[in-house]
CSV table of C-alpha atoms and ligand atoms in Angstrom, one decimal:
chain,number,residue,atom,x,y,z
D,1,MET,CA,69.4,-104.5,-256.3
D,2,THR,CA,66.8,-105.8,-258.7
D,3,THR,CA,67.0,-109.4,-259.7
D,4,PRO,CA,67.0,-109.7,-263.5
D,5,THR,CA,64.2,-111.5,-265.3
D,6,PHE,CA,64.9,-113.2,-268.6
D,7,LEU,CA,62.4,-114.0,-271.5
D,8,PRO,CA,62.9,-116.1,-274.6
D,9,LEU,CA,64.4,-114.1,-277.5
D,10,SER,CA,61.2,-114.4,-279.5
D,11,THR,CA,61.8,-111.5,-282.0
D,12,TYR,CA,65.0,-112.8,-283.6
D,13,ARG,CA,64.7,-114.1,-287.1
D,14,GLU,CA,67.4,-116.0,-289.0
D,15,TYR,CA,67.4,-115.8,-292.8
D,16,PRO,CA,69.0,-118.2,-295.2
D,17,LEU,CA,72.5,-116.9,-296.2
D,18,ASP,CA,71.3,-115.8,-299.7
D,19,GLU,CA,68.5,-113.8,-298.2
D,20,MET,CA,70.9,-112.4,-295.6
D,21,ARG,CA,73.3,-111.2,-298.3
D,22,SER,CA,70.5,-109.6,-300.3
D,23,ARG,CA,69.0,-107.9,-297.2
D,24,ALA,CA,72.4,-106.5,-296.2
D,25,ALA,CA,73.1,-105.2,-299.7
D,26,THR,CA,69.6,-103.8,-300.1
D,27,PHE,CA,69.9,-101.8,-296.8
D,28,SER,CA,73.3,-100.6,-297.8
D,29,ASN,CA,72.1,-99.5,-301.2
D,30,GLU,CA,69.1,-97.8,-299.6
D,31,MET,CA,71.3,-95.8,-297.2
D,32,GLN,CA,73.8,-94.9,-300.0
D,33,ARG,CA,70.9,-92.9,-301.5
D,34,ARG,CA,70.5,-90.8,-298.4
D,35,ARG,CA,71.6,-87.2,-298.7
D,36,THR,CA,71.4,-84.4,-296.2
D,37,VAL,CA,69.1,-81.9,-297.7
D,38,ARG,CA,68.9,-78.1,-297.1
D,39,GLU,CA,66.1,-77.2,-299.5
D,40,PHE,CA,62.8,-78.4,-298.2
D,41,SER,CA,59.2,-78.2,-299.6
D,42,ASN,CA,56.4,-77.1,-297.3
D,43,ARG,CA,54.4,-80.1,-298.3
D,44,ALA,CA,52.7,-81.6,-295.3
D,45,VAL,CA,53.9,-84.9,-293.8
D,46,PRO,CA,51.3,-86.8,-291.7
D,47,ARG,CA,52.1,-86.9,-288.0
D,48,THR,CA,51.7,-90.8,-288.0
D,49,ILE,CA,54.8,-91.1,-290.2
D,50,ILE,CA,56.8,-89.0,-287.7
D,51,GLU,CA,55.4,-91.1,-284.8
D,52,ASP,CA,56.6,-94.3,-286.4
D,53,CYS,CA,60.1,-92.9,-287.1
D,54,LEU,CA,60.3,-91.8,-283.5
D,55,ARG,CA,59.2,-95.3,-282.4
D,56,ALA,CA,62.1,-96.7,-284.4
D,57,ALA,CA,64.5,-94.2,-282.8
D,58,GLY,CA,63.3,-95.3,-279.4
D,59,THR,CA,64.5,-98.9,-280.1
D,60,ALA,CA,68.1,-97.7,-279.9
D,61,PRO,CA,70.3,-99.5,-277.3
D,62,SER,CA,71.2,-97.2,-274.5
D,63,GLY,CA,73.5,-97.2,-271.4
D,64,ALA,CA,71.8,-99.4,-268.8
D,65,ASN,CA,68.7,-99.2,-270.9
D,66,GLN,CA,68.1,-95.7,-269.4
D,67,GLN,CA,66.8,-94.4,-272.8
D,68,PRO,CA,68.2,-90.9,-272.0
D,69,TRP,CA,66.4,-89.2,-274.9
D,70,HIS,CA,63.4,-87.0,-275.5
D,71,PHE,CA,62.1,-86.0,-278.9
D,72,VAL,CA,60.0,-82.8,-279.4
D,73,ALA,CA,58.3,-82.9,-282.8
D,74,VAL,CA,57.3,-79.4,-283.9
D,75,GLN,CA,54.9,-78.7,-286.7
D,76,ASP,CA,53.4,-75.5,-285.3
D,77,ILE,CA,54.1,-72.7,-287.7
D,78,ALA,CA,54.5,-69.9,-285.2
D,79,LEU,CA,56.8,-72.1,-283.1
D,80,LYS,CA,59.0,-73.0,-286.1
D,81,LYS,CA,59.3,-69.3,-286.9
D,82,THR,CA,60.5,-68.6,-283.4
D,83,ILE,CA,63.0,-71.4,-283.6
D,84,ARG,CA,64.2,-70.1,-286.9
D,85,GLU,CA,64.7,-66.6,-285.5
D,86,ALA,CA,66.6,-67.9,-282.4
D,87,ALA,CA,68.8,-70.2,-284.5
D,88,GLU,CA,69.6,-67.5,-287.1
D,89,LYS,CA,70.6,-65.2,-284.3
D,90,GLU,CA,73.2,-67.7,-283.0
D,91,GLU,CA,74.3,-68.7,-286.5
D,92,HIS,CA,74.8,-65.0,-287.4
D,93,THR,CA,77.4,-64.6,-284.6
D,94,PHE,CA,78.9,-68.0,-285.6
D,95,TYR,CA,79.5,-67.1,-289.3
D,96,ASP,CA,80.3,-63.5,-288.4
D,97,GLY,CA,83.3,-64.0,-286.2
D,98,ARG,CA,82.7,-66.7,-283.5
D,99,ALA,CA,83.8,-69.6,-285.8
D,100,PRO,CA,87.5,-69.9,-286.3
D,101,ARG,CA,88.7,-69.5,-289.9
D,102,ALA,CA,89.6,-73.2,-290.1
D,103,TRP,CA,86.1,-74.2,-289.2
D,104,LEU,CA,84.6,-72.0,-291.8
D,105,ASP,CA,87.1,-73.4,-294.3
D,106,ALA,CA,86.0,-77.0,-293.4
D,107,LEU,CA,82.3,-75.9,-294.0
D,108,ALA,CA,83.0,-74.2,-297.3
D,109,PRO,CA,82.2,-77.2,-299.5
D,110,LEU,CA,78.8,-77.4,-297.9
D,111,GLY,CA,77.8,-73.9,-298.9
D,112,THR,CA,76.1,-73.2,-295.5
D,113,ASN,CA,75.5,-69.8,-294.1
D,114,GLU,CA,73.5,-68.1,-291.3
D,115,HIS,CA,70.2,-68.2,-293.2
D,116,LYS,CA,68.0,-71.1,-292.2
D,117,PRO,CA,64.7,-70.8,-294.1
D,118,PHE,CA,64.2,-74.5,-293.9
D,119,LEU,CA,63.5,-74.2,-290.2
D,120,GLU,CA,60.2,-72.5,-291.2
D,121,ILE,CA,59.5,-74.2,-294.5
D,122,ALA,CA,59.9,-77.9,-293.6
D,123,PRO,CA,56.8,-79.4,-292.1
D,124,TRP,CA,58.6,-81.0,-289.1
D,125,LEU,CA,61.4,-80.0,-286.8
D,126,ILE,CA,62.4,-82.8,-284.4
D,127,ALA,CA,64.4,-81.5,-281.4
D,128,ILE,CA,66.4,-84.3,-279.8
D,129,PHE,CA,67.3,-83.8,-276.2
D,130,ALA,CA,69.9,-85.9,-274.2
D,131,ARG,CA,68.9,-86.3,-270.5
D,132,SER,CA,72.0,-86.1,-268.4
D,133,TYR,CA,70.4,-87.8,-265.4
D,134,GLY,CA,67.0,-89.2,-264.4
D,135,VAL,CA,64.8,-88.2,-261.5
D,136,ALA,CA,63.6,-91.0,-259.2
D,137,ASP,CA,60.1,-91.0,-257.6
D,138,ASP,CA,61.6,-89.6,-254.4
D,139,GLY,CA,63.1,-86.7,-256.4
D,140,SER,CA,66.7,-88.0,-256.2
D,141,LYS,CA,69.0,-87.9,-259.2
D,142,VAL,CA,69.7,-91.1,-261.1
D,143,LYS,CA,73.0,-91.1,-262.9
D,144,HIS,CA,72.8,-91.9,-266.6
D,145,TYR,CA,75.5,-93.7,-268.5
D,146,TYR,CA,76.8,-93.2,-272.1
D,147,VAL,CA,74.3,-90.5,-272.7
D,148,GLN,CA,75.9,-89.0,-275.8
D,149,GLU,CA,76.5,-92.4,-277.3
D,150,SER,CA,73.0,-93.6,-276.7
D,151,VAL,CA,71.4,-90.4,-278.0
D,152,GLY,CA,73.7,-90.5,-281.0
D,153,ILE,CA,72.6,-94.1,-281.8
D,154,ALA,CA,68.9,-93.1,-281.5
D,155,THR,CA,69.4,-90.2,-283.8
D,156,GLY,CA,71.1,-92.4,-286.3
D,157,LEU,CA,68.1,-94.8,-286.3
D,158,LEU,CA,65.8,-91.8,-286.6
D,159,ILE,CA,67.7,-90.5,-289.7
D,160,ALA,CA,67.6,-94.0,-291.2
D,161,ALA,CA,63.8,-94.4,-290.5
D,162,VAL,CA,63.0,-91.0,-292.0
D,163,HIS,CA,65.1,-91.8,-295.1
D,164,THR,CA,63.5,-95.3,-295.4
D,165,ALA,CA,60.0,-93.7,-295.2
D,166,GLY,CA,60.9,-91.6,-298.3
D,167,LEU,CA,61.6,-88.3,-296.6
D,168,ALA,CA,64.6,-86.1,-296.5
D,169,SER,CA,66.3,-84.8,-293.4
D,170,LEU,CA,69.0,-82.3,-292.2
D,171,THR,CA,71.0,-82.7,-289.1
D,172,HIS,CA,71.1,-79.1,-287.8
D,173,THR,CA,73.1,-78.0,-284.8
D,174,PRO,CA,72.7,-74.3,-284.2
D,175,SER,CA,75.3,-73.5,-281.6
D,176,PRO,CA,74.6,-72.8,-278.8
D,177,MET,CA,71.1,-74.2,-278.9
D,178,ASN,CA,70.0,-73.9,-275.3
D,179,PHE,CA,67.2,-71.6,-276.6
D,180,LEU,CA,65.4,-74.9,-277.4
D,181,ASN,CA,64.9,-75.7,-273.7
D,182,SER,CA,62.9,-72.6,-273.0
D,183,LEU,CA,61.1,-72.6,-276.4
D,184,LEU,CA,60.1,-76.2,-276.1
D,185,GLY,CA,59.6,-76.3,-272.3
D,186,ARG,CA,62.3,-79.0,-271.5
D,187,PRO,CA,64.0,-79.1,-268.1
D,188,SER,CA,67.6,-77.9,-267.8
D,189,HIS,CA,68.9,-81.5,-267.2
D,190,GLU,CA,68.0,-82.2,-270.8
D,191,ARG,CA,70.6,-80.9,-273.2
D,192,PRO,CA,69.6,-80.1,-276.8
D,193,PHE,CA,71.5,-82.7,-278.9
D,194,LEU,CA,70.4,-81.9,-282.4
D,195,LEU,CA,67.6,-80.4,-284.5
D,196,LEU,CA,66.5,-82.8,-287.2
D,197,VAL,CA,64.7,-81.0,-290.1
D,198,VAL,CA,62.3,-83.4,-291.8
D,199,GLY,CA,60.2,-83.2,-295.0
D,200,TYR,CA,60.0,-83.6,-298.7
D,201,PRO,CA,62.9,-82.0,-300.6
D,202,GLU,CA,62.0,-79.0,-302.6
D,203,ASP,CA,61.4,-79.6,-306.3
D,204,GLY,CA,64.8,-79.2,-308.0
D,205,ALA,CA,66.7,-79.4,-304.7
D,206,THR,CA,70.5,-79.6,-305.1
D,207,VAL,CA,73.1,-81.1,-302.8
D,208,PRO,CA,76.8,-80.4,-302.5
D,209,ASP,CA,79.1,-82.4,-304.7
D,210,ILE,CA,80.7,-84.3,-301.9
D,211,HIS,CA,81.4,-88.0,-301.6
D,212,ARG,CA,81.5,-90.8,-299.1
D,213,GLN,CA,84.7,-92.7,-298.4
D,214,PRO,CA,84.9,-96.2,-299.8
D,215,LEU,CA,84.8,-99.2,-297.5
D,216,GLU,CA,88.6,-99.7,-297.8
D,217,SER,CA,89.2,-96.4,-296.1
D,218,ILE,CA,86.6,-96.6,-293.4
D,219,ALA,CA,87.1,-100.3,-292.3
D,220,THR,CA,89.9,-102.7,-291.5
D,221,PHE,CA,89.5,-106.4,-291.4
D,222,MET,CA,91.9,-108.5,-289.3
O,1,IYR,N1,75.7,-74.8,-287.2
O,1,IYR,C1,76.2,-74.1,-288.4
O,1,IYR,C2,77.5,-74.5,-288.8
O,1,IYR,C3,77.7,-75.9,-289.3
O,1,IYR,C4,78.6,-76.7,-288.7
O,1,IYR,C5,78.9,-78.0,-289.1
O,1,IYR,I1,80.3,-79.1,-288.2
O,1,IYR,C6,78.2,-78.5,-290.2
O,1,IYR,O1,78.5,-79.8,-290.7
O,1,IYR,C7,77.3,-77.7,-290.9
O,1,IYR,C8,77.0,-76.4,-290.4
O,1,IYR,C9,75.1,-74.2,-289.5
O,1,IYR,O2,74.1,-75.0,-289.3
O,1,IYR,O3,75.2,-73.6,-290.5
């Protein structure tokens, strides 16, 4: 067993209450403006922006600090085309019979279908993988804890970082998406978690007329 080492908490910053109020409100307002976008421009986004967003994602807390995530950021045009083709093949079977009626009904307000042109048009696709176990130096498996939760949190931070940078994103989950392992060369103990499409929205992009629940219905104070 490793003995823990502790360091002073040197990164914490306390703000006067007024400033705390205004920072909390500013972040909330900033996040209220985020919308999931499905119409992307092909305008280039510098890799350094994506790198910083991924650094932010990598700050997520994780089970036993095992950081069970891996991000593959794809801008290669041919690779994006291959991903689109593979995803559309899966999506076609989904919309054409695999999805139960109730699921399609739930999706109806979003206006989605099996066509995924954004996978080719958007400048970046970030495939997020969840590592189910680690591999020690001697080749033995190291169990990971709370993998889904950890990767979900990291993905949330990534989405917030992308939005804060001034870019749009789409959480896309072609199902099944195991094709991402072979296309992106990731080992089988890494499970594709989500494909985040990132870029500028297309000029005149529209979004579905859907709304967020007010605080009263999502939170209870006791
Ligand atoms: N993966 C499909 C279907 C889909 C499922 C859910 I749940 C959504 O919130 C949106 C879409 C697709 O991407 O079209």
